[in-house]
Amino acid sequence: MSKKTGFSKILLAVVILVIIVAVSIAAGLYYSNRSNTKPPIVLGVLTPLSPPADYISGRQILVTAQIFANYTNSHGGLLGRKVVVVSQNENLDPSQAIASLQQMVTQDHIVGLIGPWESLVALPVANATQSYPVITFFTYSWSDAITANHYKYVFRVGVFNSIIGAQLAKYLEWANISNNIVILAEQSPFGIGFAQALNQSIHSYNQSAIVNTYYTPPGITDYTSVLLKINSLTPTPKALVVALNVPGVITANKEIYDMGLQNKMKVVQAVDWPTYDGGVSWWQAVGQAGVGGVYASYAPPHLKVYTDSGQYYVQQFEKIEGHPPAFWLIWYWDCLRIWAQAIQATGSTNPDVLANYIANINITASTGGYITFINNPTPGSPYWHQWVGYQQYIYQFTQYNQSTADTQCIYPPNAC
């Protein structure tokens, strides 16, 4: 064998050895990196994303969650882990929503949930968290039972029927229109609970007051028959209180104003749905006749956002949606801040650990003040995992095409 041939074989052996070592190192690094990669923390959004449900609100809730995930990840995530959002359409169907919750908890491994909207769906989902535990937040789902049933993992940073009905009754009394009213309400835990609360509160002021109530099924597209009954009531009601969800409430108001009922009685929106898109849907539905229309809201006059993250959220939301977020969306933002703080403070994603921490939290509210939860253990009390740091206001449209940001606060006069 020549020296040249021997050298070539030695060189080839060295090259092969180098390749083997390099591959071994690369493989080791690969598997090491894989073992060190932390799984994401998953936030679930179960919300209406198509008709007949309130898909406008649902889309905005999903946008809120996505902005929060982006914000949190840009600040290092939670426990060094990335936050990802998974979503499902609840579509005004309780059975579908519960099946989606099961999938999100058992397959997607969500750590938090927001978005169940209409009480028709929100209440069954709240109940289902007992079987599929996950920290769940509500803001503008009104059924008392959401908190009155004392579910361990459910928290509400928002309002509920008993409070809303009692506070709206005070406005109707102040406006001298409470002695004869008619309520048009959705036949759901939201609508039925609200109508009962308002009826009870009005009769606490005036036992002889006339209160007629008409319920309509969720998702209907024509209210003419029930509006004709309201139009024929004798004596004529002084006020028509509308307690319906989007999109039905838009159709109902178009028909109310087309029929001219606003000329016979004061039309009062129990839900501040005109604010959901800054007033666009209101004016599209009722036209110039909508001047003078009133709605109840929990947004304080000249709403301000005080937290840095909240200001970031408002800016990002407006870029995406073209208008500022409604106050209840800012409440959702604060729900997510509470959720994130609980994870960071406890170092855990266990729902029991998080629930115990959140029940006793004290955090600055983005709209001012603090968020703490009342935890009244009395069976059936809605003041359980419930925040009450808000006040009801009545706003009025004073000119055509007016944005809801510019409507006039008329009640309570000392707070407007």
Coordinates of N, CA and C in Angstrom, one line a residue, residues 112-117 126 134-141 153-158 331-332 335-336:
G112 N -57.7 29.5 31.1 CA -58.7 30.5 31.3 C -59.7 30.6 30.2
L113 N -60.9 31.1 30.5 CA -62.0 31.2 29.5 C -62.7 32.5 29.7
I114 N -62.9 33.2 28.5 CA -63.8 34.3 28.5 C -64.7 34.2 27.3
G115 N -65.8 35.0 27.3 CA -66.6 35.1 26.0 C -68.0 34.6 26.0
P116 N -68.4 33.6 26.8 CA -69.8 33.2 26.8 C -70.7 34.4 27.1
W117 N -71.6 34.7 26.2 CA -72.2 36.1 26.2 C -73.7 36.1 26.7
A126 N -71.3 28.2 32.7 CA -70.9 28.4 34.0 C -71.1 27.2 34.8
V134 N -62.2 25.3 34.8 CA -61.3 26.3 34.2 C -61.8 27.6 34.7
I135 N -60.9 28.5 35.0 CA -61.2 29.9 35.5 C -62.0 30.6 34.4
T136 N -63.2 31.1 34.7 CA -64.1 31.6 33.7 C -64.6 33.0 34.2
F137 N -64.5 34.0 33.3 CA -64.9 35.3 33.6 C -66.1 35.7 32.7
F138 N -67.0 36.5 33.4 CA -68.2 37.1 32.7 C -68.1 38.6 33.0
T139 N -68.7 39.4 32.1 CA -68.8 40.8 32.4 C -70.2 41.3 32.2
Y140 N -70.8 41.1 31.0 CA -72.1 41.7 30.6 C -73.1 40.6 30.3
S141 N -73.0 39.5 31.0 CA -74.0 38.4 31.0 C -74.8 38.6 32.3
Y153 N -65.2 28.3 40.0 CA -64.3 28.8 39.0 C -64.8 30.0 38.2
V154 N -66.0 30.5 38.6 CA -66.7 31.5 37.9 C -66.6 32.9 38.6
F155 N -66.2 33.9 37.9 CA -66.1 35.3 38.4 C -66.8 36.3 37.5
R156 N -67.4 37.3 38.1 CA -68.1 38.3 37.2 C -67.5 39.7 37.6
V157 N -66.9 40.3 36.6 CA -66.5 41.7 36.7 C -67.5 42.4 35.8
G158 N -68.7 42.6 36.4 CA -69.8 43.2 35.6 C -71.1 43.2 36.4
W331 N -63.7 45.9 30.9 CA -63.9 45.0 32.0 C -63.3 43.7 31.6
Y332 N -63.5 43.2 30.4 CA -62.9 41.9 30.0 C -61.4 42.0 30.0
C335 N -60.4 41.5 33.4 CA -60.5 40.0 33.8 C -59.2 39.3 33.4
L336 N -58.7 39.6 32.2 CA -57.5 39.0 31.7 C -56.3 39.4 32.5

